[in-house]
Short mmCIF file of C-alpha atoms and ligand atoms in Angstrom, two decimals:
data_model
loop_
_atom_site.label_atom_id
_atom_site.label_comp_id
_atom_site.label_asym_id
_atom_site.label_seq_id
_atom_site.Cartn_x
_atom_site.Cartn_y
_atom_site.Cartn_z
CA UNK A 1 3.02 24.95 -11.54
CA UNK A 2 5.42 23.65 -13.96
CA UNK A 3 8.41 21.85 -13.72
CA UNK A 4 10.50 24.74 -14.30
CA UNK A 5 8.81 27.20 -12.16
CA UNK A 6 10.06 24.83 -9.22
CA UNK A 7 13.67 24.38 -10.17
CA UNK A 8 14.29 28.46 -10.27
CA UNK A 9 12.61 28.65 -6.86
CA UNK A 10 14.73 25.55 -5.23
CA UNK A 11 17.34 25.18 -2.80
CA UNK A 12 19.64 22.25 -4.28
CA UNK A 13 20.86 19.73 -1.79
CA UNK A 14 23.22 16.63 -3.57
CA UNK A 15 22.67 13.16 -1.77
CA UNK A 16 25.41 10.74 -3.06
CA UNK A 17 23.44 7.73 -1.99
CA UNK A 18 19.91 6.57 -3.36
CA UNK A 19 16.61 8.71 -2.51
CA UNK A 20 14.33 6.59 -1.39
CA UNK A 21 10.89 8.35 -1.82
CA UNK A 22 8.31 7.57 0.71
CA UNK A 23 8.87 6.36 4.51
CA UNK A 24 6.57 3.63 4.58
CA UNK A 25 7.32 -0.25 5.44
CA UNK A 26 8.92 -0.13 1.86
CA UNK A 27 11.17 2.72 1.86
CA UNK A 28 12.23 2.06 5.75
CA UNK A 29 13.16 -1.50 4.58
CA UNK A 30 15.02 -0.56 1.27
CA UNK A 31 17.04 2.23 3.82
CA UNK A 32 17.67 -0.64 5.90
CA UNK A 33 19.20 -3.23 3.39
CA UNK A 34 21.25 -0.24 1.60
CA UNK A 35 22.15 0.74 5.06
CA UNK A 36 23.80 -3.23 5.52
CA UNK A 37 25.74 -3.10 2.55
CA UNK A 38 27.32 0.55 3.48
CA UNK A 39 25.27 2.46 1.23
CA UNK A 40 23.88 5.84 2.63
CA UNK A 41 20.00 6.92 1.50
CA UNK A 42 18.30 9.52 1.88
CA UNK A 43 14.11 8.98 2.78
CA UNK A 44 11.43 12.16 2.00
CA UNK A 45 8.16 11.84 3.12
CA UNK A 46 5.64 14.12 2.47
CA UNK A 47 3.77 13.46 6.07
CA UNK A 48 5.23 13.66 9.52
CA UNK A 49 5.78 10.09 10.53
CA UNK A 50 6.77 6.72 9.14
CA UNK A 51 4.10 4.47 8.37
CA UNK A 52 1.42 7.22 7.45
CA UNK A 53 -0.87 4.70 5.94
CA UNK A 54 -0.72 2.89 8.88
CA UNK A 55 -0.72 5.77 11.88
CA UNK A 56 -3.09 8.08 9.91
CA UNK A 57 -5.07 6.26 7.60
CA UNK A 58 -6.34 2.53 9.48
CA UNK A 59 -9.24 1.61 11.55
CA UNK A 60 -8.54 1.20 15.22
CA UNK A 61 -9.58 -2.29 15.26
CA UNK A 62 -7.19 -3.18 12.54
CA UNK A 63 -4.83 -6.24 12.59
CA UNK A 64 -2.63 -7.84 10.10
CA UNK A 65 -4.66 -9.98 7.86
CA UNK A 66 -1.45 -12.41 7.00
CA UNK A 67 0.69 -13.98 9.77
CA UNK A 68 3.51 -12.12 11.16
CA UNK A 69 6.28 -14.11 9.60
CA UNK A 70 5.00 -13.21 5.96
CA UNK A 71 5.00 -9.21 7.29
CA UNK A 72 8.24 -8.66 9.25
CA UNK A 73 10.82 -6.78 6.84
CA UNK A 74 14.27 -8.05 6.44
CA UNK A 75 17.05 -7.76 8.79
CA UNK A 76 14.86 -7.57 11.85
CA UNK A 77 12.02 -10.02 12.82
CA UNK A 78 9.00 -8.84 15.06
CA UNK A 79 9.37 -8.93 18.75
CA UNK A 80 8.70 -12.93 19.67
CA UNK A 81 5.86 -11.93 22.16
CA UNK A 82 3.93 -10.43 19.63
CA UNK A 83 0.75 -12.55 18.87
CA UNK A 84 0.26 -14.32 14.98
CA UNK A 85 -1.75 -11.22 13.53
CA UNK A 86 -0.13 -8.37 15.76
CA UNK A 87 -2.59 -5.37 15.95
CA UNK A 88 -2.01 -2.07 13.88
CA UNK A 89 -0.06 -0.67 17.52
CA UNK A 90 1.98 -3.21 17.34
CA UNK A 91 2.66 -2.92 13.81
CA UNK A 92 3.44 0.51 14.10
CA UNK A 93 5.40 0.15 17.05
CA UNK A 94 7.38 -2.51 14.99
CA UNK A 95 8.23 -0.16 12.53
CA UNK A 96 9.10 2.55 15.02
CA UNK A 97 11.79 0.20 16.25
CA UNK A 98 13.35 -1.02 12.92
CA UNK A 99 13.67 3.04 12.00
CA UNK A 100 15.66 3.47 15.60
CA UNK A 101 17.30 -0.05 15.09
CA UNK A 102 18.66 1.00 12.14
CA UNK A 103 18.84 4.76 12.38
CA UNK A 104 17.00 5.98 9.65
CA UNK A 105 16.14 9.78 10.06
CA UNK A 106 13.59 10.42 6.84
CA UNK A 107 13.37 14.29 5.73
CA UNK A 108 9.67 14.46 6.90
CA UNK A 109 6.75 17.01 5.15
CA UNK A 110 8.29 16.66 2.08
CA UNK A 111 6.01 16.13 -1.06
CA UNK A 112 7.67 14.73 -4.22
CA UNK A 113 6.08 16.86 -6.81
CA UNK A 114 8.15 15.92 -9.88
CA UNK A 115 11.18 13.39 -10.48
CA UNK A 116 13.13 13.74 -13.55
CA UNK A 117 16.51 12.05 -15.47
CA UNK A 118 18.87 14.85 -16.51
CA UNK A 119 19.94 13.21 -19.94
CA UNK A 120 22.61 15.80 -19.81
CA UNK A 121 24.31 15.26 -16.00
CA UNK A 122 23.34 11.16 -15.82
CA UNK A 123 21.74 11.73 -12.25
CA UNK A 124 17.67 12.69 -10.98
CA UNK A 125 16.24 15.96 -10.10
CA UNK A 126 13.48 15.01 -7.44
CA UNK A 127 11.54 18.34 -6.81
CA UNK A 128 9.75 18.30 -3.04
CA UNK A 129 7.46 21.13 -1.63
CA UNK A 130 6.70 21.61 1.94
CA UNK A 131 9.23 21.41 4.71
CA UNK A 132 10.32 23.38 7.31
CA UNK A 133 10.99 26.23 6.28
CA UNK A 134 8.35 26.01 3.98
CA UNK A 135 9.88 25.87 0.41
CA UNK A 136 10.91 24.06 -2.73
CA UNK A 137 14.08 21.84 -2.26
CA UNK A 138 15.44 19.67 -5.30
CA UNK A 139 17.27 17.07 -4.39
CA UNK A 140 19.76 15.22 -6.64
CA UNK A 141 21.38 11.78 -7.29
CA UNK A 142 22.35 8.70 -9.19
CA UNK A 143 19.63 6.82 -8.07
CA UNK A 144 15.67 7.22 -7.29
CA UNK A 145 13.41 4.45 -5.19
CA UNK A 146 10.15 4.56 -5.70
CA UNK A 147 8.31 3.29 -2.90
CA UNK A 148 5.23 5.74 -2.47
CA UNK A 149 3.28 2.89 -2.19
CA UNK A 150 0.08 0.59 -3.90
CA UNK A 151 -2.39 2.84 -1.70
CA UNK A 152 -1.03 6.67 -2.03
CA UNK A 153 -4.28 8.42 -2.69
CA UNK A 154 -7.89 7.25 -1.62
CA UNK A 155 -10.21 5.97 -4.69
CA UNK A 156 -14.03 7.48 -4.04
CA UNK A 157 -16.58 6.51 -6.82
CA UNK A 158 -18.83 9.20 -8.49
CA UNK A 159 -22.27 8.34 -7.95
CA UNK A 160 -24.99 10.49 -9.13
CA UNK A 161 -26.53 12.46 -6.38
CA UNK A 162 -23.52 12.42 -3.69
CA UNK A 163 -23.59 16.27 -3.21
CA UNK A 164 -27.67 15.77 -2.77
CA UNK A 165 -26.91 13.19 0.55
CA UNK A 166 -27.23 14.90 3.57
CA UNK A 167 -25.76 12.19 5.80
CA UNK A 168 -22.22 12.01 6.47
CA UNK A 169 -19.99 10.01 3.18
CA UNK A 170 -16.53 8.50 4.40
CA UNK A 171 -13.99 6.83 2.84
CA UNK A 172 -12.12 4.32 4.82
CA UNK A 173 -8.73 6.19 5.10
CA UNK A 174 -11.05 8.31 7.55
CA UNK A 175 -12.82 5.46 9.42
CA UNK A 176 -11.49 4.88 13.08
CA UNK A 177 -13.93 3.09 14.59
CA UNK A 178 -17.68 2.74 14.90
CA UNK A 179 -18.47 4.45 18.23
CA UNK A 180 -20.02 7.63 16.33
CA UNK A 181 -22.27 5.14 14.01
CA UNK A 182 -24.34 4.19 17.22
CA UNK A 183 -27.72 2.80 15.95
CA UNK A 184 -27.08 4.40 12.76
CA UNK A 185 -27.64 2.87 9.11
CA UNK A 186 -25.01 2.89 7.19
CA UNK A 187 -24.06 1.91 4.07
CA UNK A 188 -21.09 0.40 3.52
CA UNK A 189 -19.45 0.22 -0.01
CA UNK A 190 -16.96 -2.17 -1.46
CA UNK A 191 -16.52 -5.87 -0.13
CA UNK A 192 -12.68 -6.53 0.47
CA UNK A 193 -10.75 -7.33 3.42
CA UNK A 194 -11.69 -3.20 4.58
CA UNK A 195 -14.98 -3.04 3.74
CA UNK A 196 -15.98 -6.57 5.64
CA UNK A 197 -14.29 -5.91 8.75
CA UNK A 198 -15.39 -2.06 8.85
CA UNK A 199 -19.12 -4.03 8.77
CA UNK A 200 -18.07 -5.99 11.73
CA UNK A 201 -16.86 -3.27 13.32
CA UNK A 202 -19.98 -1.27 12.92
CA UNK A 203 -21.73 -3.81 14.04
CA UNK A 204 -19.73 -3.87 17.42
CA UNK A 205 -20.72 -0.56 18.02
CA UNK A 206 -24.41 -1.54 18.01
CA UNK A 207 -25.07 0.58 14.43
CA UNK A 208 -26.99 -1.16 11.56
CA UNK A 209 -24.38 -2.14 8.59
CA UNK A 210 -25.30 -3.00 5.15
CA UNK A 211 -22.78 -3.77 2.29
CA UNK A 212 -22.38 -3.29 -0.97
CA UNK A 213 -21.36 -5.77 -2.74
CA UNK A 214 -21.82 -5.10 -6.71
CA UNK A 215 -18.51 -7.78 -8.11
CA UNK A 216 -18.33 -11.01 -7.41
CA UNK A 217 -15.77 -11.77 -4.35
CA UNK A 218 -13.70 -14.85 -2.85
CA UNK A 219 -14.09 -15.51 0.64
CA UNK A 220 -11.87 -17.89 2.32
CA UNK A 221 -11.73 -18.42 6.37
CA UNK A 222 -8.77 -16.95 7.86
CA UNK A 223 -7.67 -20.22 9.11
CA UNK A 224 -7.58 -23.41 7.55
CA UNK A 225 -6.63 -26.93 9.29
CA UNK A 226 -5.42 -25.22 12.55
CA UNK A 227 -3.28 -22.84 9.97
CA UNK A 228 -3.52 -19.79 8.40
CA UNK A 229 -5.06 -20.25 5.20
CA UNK A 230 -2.17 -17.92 3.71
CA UNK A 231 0.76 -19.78 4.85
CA UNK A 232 -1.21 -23.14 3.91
CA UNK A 233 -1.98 -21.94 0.46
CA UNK A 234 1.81 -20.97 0.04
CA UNK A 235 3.29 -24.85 1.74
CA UNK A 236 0.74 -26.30 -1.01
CA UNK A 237 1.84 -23.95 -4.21
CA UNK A 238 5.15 -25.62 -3.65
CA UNK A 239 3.66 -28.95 -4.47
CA UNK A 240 0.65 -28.54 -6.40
CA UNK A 241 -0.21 -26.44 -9.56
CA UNK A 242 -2.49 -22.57 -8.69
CA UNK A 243 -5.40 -24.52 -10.26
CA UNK A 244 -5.52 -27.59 -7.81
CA UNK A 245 -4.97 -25.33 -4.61
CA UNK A 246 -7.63 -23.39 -5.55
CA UNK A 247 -9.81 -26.51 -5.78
CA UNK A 248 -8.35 -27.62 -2.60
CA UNK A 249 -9.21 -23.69 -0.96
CA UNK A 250 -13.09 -23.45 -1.99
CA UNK A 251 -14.04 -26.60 -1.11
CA UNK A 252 -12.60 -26.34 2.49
CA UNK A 253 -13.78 -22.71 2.34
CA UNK A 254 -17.26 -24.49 1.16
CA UNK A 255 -16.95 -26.82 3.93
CA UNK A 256 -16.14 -24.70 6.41
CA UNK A 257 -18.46 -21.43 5.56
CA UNK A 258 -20.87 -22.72 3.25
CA UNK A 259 -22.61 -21.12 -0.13
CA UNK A 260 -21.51 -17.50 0.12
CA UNK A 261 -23.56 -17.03 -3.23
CA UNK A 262 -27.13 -17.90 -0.88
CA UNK A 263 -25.87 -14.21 1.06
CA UNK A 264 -25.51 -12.40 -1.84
CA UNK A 265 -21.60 -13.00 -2.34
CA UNK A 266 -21.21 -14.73 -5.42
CA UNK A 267 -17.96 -16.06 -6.38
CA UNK A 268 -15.33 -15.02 -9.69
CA UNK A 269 -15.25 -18.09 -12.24
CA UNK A 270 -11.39 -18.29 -11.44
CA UNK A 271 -10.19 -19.37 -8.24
CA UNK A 272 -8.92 -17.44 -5.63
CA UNK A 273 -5.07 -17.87 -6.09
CA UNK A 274 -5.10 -17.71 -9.90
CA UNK A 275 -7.63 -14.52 -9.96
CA UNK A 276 -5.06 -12.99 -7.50
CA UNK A 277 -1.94 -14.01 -9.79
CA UNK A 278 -3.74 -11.91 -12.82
CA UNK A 279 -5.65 -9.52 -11.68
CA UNK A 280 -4.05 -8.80 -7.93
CA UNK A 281 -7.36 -8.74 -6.58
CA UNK A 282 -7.12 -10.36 -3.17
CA UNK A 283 -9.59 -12.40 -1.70
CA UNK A 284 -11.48 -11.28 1.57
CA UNK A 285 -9.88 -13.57 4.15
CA UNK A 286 -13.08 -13.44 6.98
CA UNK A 287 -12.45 -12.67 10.49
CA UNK A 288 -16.32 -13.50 11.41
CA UNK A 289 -18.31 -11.00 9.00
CA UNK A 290 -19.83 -13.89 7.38
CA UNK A 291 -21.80 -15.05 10.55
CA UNK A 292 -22.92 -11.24 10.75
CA UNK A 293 -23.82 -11.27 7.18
CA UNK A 294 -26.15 -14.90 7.39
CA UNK A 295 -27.75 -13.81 10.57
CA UNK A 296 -29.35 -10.76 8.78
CA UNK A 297 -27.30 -8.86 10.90
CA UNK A 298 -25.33 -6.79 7.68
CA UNK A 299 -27.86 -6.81 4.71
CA UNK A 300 -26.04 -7.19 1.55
CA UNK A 301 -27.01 -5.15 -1.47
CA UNK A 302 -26.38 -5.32 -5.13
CA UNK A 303 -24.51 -1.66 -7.12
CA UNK A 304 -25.44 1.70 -6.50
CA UNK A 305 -27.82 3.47 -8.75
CA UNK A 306 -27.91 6.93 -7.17
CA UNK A 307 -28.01 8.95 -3.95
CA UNK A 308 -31.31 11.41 -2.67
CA UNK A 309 -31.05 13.43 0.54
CA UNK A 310 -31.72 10.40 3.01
CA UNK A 311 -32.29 7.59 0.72
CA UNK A 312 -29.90 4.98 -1.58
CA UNK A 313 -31.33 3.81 -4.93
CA UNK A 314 -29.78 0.45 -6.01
CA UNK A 315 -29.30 -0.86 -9.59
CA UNK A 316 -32.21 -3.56 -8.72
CA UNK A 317 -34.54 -0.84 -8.31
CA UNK A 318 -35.33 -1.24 -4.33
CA UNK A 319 -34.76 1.68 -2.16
CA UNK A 320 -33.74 2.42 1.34
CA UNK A 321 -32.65 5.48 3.78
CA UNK A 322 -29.64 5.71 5.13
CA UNK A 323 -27.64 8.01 7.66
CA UNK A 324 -24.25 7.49 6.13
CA UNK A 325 -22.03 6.32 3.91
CA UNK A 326 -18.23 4.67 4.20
CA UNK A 327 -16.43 4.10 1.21
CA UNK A 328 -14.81 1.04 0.80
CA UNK A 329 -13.22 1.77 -2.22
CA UNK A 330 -9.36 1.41 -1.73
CA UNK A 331 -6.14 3.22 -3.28
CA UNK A 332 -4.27 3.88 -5.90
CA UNK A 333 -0.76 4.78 -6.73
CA UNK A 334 0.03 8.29 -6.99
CA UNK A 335 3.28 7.71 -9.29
CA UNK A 336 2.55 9.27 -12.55
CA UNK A 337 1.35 12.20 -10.72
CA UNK A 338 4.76 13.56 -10.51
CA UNK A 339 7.25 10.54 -12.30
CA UNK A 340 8.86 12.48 -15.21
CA UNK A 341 9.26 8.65 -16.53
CA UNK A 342 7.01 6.49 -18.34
CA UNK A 343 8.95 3.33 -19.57
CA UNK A 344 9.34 1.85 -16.01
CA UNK A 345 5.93 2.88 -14.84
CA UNK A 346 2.88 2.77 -16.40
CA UNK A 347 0.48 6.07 -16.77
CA UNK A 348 -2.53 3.82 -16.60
CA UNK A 349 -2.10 2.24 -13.09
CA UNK A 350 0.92 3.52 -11.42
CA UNK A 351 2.42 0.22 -11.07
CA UNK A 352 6.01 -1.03 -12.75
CA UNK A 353 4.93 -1.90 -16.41
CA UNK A 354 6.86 -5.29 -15.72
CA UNK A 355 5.26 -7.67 -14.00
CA UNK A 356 6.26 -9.72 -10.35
CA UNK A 357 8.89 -10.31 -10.23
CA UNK A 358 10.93 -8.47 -12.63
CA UNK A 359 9.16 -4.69 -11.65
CA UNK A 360 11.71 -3.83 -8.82
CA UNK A 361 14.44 -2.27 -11.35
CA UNK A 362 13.87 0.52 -14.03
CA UNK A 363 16.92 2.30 -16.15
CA UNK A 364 19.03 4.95 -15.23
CA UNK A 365 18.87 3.91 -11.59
CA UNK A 366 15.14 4.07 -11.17
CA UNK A 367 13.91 1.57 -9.16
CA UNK A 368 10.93 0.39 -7.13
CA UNK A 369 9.98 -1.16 -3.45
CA UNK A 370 6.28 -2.36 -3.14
CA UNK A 371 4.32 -2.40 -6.13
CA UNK A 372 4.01 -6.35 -6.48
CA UNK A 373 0.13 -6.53 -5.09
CA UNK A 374 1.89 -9.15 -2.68
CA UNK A 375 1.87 -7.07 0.27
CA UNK A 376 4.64 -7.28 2.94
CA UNK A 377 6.32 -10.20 1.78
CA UNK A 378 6.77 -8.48 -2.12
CA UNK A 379 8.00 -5.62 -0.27
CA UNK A 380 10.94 -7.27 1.56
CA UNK A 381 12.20 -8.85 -1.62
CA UNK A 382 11.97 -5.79 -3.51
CA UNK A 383 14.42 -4.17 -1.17
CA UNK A 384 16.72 -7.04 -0.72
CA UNK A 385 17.12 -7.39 -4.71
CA UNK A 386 17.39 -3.06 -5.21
CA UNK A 387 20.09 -3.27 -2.40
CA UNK A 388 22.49 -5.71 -3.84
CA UNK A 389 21.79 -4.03 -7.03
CA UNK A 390 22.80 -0.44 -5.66
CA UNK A 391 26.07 -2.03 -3.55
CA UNK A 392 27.55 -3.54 -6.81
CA UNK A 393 27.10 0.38 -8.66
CA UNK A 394 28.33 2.09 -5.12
CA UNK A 395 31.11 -0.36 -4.77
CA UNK A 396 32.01 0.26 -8.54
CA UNK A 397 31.85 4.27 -8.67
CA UNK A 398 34.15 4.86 -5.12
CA UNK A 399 36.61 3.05 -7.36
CA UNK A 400 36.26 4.81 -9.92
CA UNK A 401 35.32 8.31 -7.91
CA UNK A 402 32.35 8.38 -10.25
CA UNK A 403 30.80 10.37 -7.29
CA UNK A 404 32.95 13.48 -7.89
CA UNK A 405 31.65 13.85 -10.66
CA UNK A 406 28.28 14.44 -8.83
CA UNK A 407 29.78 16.06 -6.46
CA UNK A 408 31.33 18.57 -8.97
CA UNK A 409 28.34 19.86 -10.38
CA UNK A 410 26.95 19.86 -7.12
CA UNK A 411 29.47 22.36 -5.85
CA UNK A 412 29.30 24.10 -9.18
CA UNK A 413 25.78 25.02 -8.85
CA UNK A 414 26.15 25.72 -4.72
CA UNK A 415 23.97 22.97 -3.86
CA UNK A 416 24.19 20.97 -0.77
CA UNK A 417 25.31 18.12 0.30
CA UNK A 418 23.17 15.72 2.34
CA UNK A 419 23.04 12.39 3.68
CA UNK A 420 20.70 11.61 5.89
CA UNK A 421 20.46 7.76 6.52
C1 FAD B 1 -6.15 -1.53 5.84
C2 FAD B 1 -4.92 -2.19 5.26
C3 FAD B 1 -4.44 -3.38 5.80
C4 FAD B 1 -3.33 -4.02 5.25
N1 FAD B 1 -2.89 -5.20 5.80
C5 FAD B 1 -1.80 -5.81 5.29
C6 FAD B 1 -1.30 -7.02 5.85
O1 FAD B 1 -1.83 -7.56 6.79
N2 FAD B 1 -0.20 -7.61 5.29
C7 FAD B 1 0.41 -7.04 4.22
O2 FAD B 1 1.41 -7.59 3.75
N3 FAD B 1 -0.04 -5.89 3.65
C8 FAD B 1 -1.12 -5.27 4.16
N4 FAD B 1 -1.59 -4.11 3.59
C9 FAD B 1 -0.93 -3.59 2.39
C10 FAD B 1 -0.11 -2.32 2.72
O3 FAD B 1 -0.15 -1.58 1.57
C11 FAD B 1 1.29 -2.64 3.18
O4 FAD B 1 1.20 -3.27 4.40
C12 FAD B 1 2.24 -1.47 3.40
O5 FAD B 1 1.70 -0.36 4.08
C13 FAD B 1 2.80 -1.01 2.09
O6 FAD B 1 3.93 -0.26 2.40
P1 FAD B 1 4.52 0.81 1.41
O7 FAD B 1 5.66 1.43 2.13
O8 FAD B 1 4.76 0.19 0.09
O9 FAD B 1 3.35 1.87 1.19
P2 FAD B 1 2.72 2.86 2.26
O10 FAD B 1 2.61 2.23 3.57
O11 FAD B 1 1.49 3.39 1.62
O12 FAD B 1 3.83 4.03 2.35
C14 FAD B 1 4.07 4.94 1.32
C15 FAD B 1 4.56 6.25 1.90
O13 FAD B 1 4.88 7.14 0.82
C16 FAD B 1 4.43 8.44 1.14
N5 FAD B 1 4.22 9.20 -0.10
C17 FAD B 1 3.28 8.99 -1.05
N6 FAD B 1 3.40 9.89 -2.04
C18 FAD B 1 4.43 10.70 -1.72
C19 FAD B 1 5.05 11.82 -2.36
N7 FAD B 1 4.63 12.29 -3.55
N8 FAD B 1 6.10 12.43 -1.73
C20 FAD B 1 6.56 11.96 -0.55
N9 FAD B 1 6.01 10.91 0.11
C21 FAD B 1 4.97 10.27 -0.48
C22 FAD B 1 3.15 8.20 1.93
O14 FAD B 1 2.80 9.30 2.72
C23 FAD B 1 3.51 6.96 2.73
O15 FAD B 1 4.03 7.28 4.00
C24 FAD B 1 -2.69 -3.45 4.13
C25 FAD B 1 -3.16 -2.25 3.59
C26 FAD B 1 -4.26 -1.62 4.15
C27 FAD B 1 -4.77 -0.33 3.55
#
């Protein structure tokens, strides 16, 4: 459907604050930090609940894989009682309480489907389907947050011969745990932080694991020194240059887990920080996967060649059935999907074309909450910098009643005004 197919269908609602697109941990917290400085939002989410990725799309055994204090968003700090990695319930219960703390109310089953600058008018026309009543709503304003997210639509490789596979193929989005896997082989592709711990998972559940593993990969132990190896990493990048930490990082990581190459897991030639830092790839921070993998207990394998009915062919030539497959494969942003804009973001990846940390702010009030490929902690100073931002331009137009101007096409074209947040 085209853009203009869905602007003579819509209902027009006006929202004199930012719209803040997507109700994850990054659009609650940019809500929340607007909502400080006295500027009203307005969240759409295109699912029924905050935190989809979290509620709908994560393994039961999930945890955080950083320490709490580099997760919690701003304004609000996790309950004390919660433990150093709290589990996905508590996450999500976390987030369920900074949306009541702060008494954010997103517009829920609302898909974006195209946002778009009107040159003409100065403000955005963001075009949702879905809803109830089930319908095409354009909503309007001065300023657009992007925060949709890194991991907005699942990433499943073509391999020759998937239709031919009889066994069941899974991607991780729609792994909960590995009860149904009992005594089952199954191949699991794709080697970061999901893929490892959905191995050790399966393994749990008595099934038979094997993992793909056709890059190389850093693995570092969780903990380091009675610390978390993330929070040690970040004390020492205060004092040391990314090259010398990383020194410092594989030879504890060497000392502590050994040759990860003599299981199949070879390491990148750059270290783990600076490899991060220019590629965003993060390394696989092991939770006890590694002891699975050296006891033969989760066979490592090298790339997919193709699929049969039972049986996986690897690139090496060897063989072997299996009774399913889970896809390891992670995300990818869903932005120029429907972003009528491609200075700010890039066509290629879906990421801000600028990078960390000056990809938070577009033009013509575009901006963006999450895309740093620094997790939580990017996330929270994303929305601290777009709210100050907004306050200064919010403070500045109620002098100068730039809003009525808004407001007066709004009224001239019957739309509606609404403010949720
Ligand atoms: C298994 C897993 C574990 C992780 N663990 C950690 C961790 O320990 N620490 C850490 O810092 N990070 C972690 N992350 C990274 C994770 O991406 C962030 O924690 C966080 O969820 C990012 O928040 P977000 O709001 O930017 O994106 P998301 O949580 O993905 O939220 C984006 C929201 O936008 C909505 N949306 C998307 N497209 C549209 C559209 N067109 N219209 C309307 N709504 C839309 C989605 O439905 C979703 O609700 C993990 C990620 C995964 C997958």
């Amino acid at each position: 459907m085209s853009s203009n197919n869905y602007c003579s269908a819509a209902k027009q609602v006006c929202v004199p604050g930012p719209i803040i697109i997507g109700s994850g941990p990054s659009g609650l917290a940019a809500a929340a930090c607007l909502k400080e400085k006295g500027v009203p939002s307005l969240i759409l989410e295109r699912e029924n609940c905050i935190a989809s990725l979290w509620q709908l799309k994560t393994y039961d055994r999930l945890r955080l894989h950083l320490p709490k204090q580099f997760c919690q968003l701003p304004l609000l700090p996790f309950p004390s009682d919660f433990p150093n990695y709290p589990t996905k319930q508590q996450f999500i219960s976390y987030m369920e309480g900074y949306a009541r703390h702060f008494k954010l109310d997103p517009v829920f089953g609302r898909t974006v489907v195209t946002a778009e600058y009107d040159n003409g008018y100065g403000f955005w026309r963001v075009r949702t389907v879905g809803g109830e009543p089930e319908g095409v709503v354009e909503y309007v304003s001065r300023w657009v947050i992007v925060a949709t997210g890194e991991n907005a639509e699942e990433v499943v490789p073509k391999i020759e011969g998937m239709s031919e596979f009889v066994g069941q193929i899974v991607h991780t989005s729609g792994y909960k745990t590995g009860e149904c896997f009992y005594g089952k082989r199954v191949l699991v592709v794709g080697c970061g932080n999901s893929g490892m711990e959905v191995c050790l998972d399966l393994c749990n559940y008595d099934a038979q694991p094997s993992l793909v593993v056709r890059d190389s990969v850093h693995v570092l132990p969780q903990e380091m020194l009675g610390t978390s190896t993330f929070g040690l990493s970040m004390w020492l990048l205060k004092w040391l240059p990314v090259r010398m930490v990383d020194r410092f990082l594989l030879l504890m990581s060497r000392l502590m887990i050994g040759d990860t190459a003599k299981f199949g897991l070879n390491r990148p030639d750059l270290g783990p920080l600076e490899l991060k830092k220019v590629s965003g790839k993060t390394p696989v921070l092991d939770i006890g996967t590694l002891e699975l993998i050296k006891s033969g207990k989760i066979k490592v394998w090298p790339g997919i060649k193709r699929l049969t009915r039972h049986s996986v062919e690897f690139v090496d030539g060897r063989v072997e059935n299996f009774d399913a497959i889970i896809c390891a494969t992670g995300y990818k942003s869903n932005v120029p999907t429907w972003l009528k804009d491609t200075n700010f973001f890039s066509e290629k990846d879906g990421f801000p074309r600028k990078p960390f940390p000056h990809g938070w702010k577009g033009e013509n009030g575009l901006y963006a909450v999450g895309f740093t490929k620094r997790g939580l902690l990017g996330t929270s100073m994303d929305a601290t910098r777009i709210a100050e931002d907004i306050e200064q331009q919010w403070k500045l137009s109620s002098r100068n009643l730039r809003p009525s101007v808004l407001m007066h096409h709004c009224q001239s074209h019957e739309f509606r005004k609404e403010t949720q947040n």
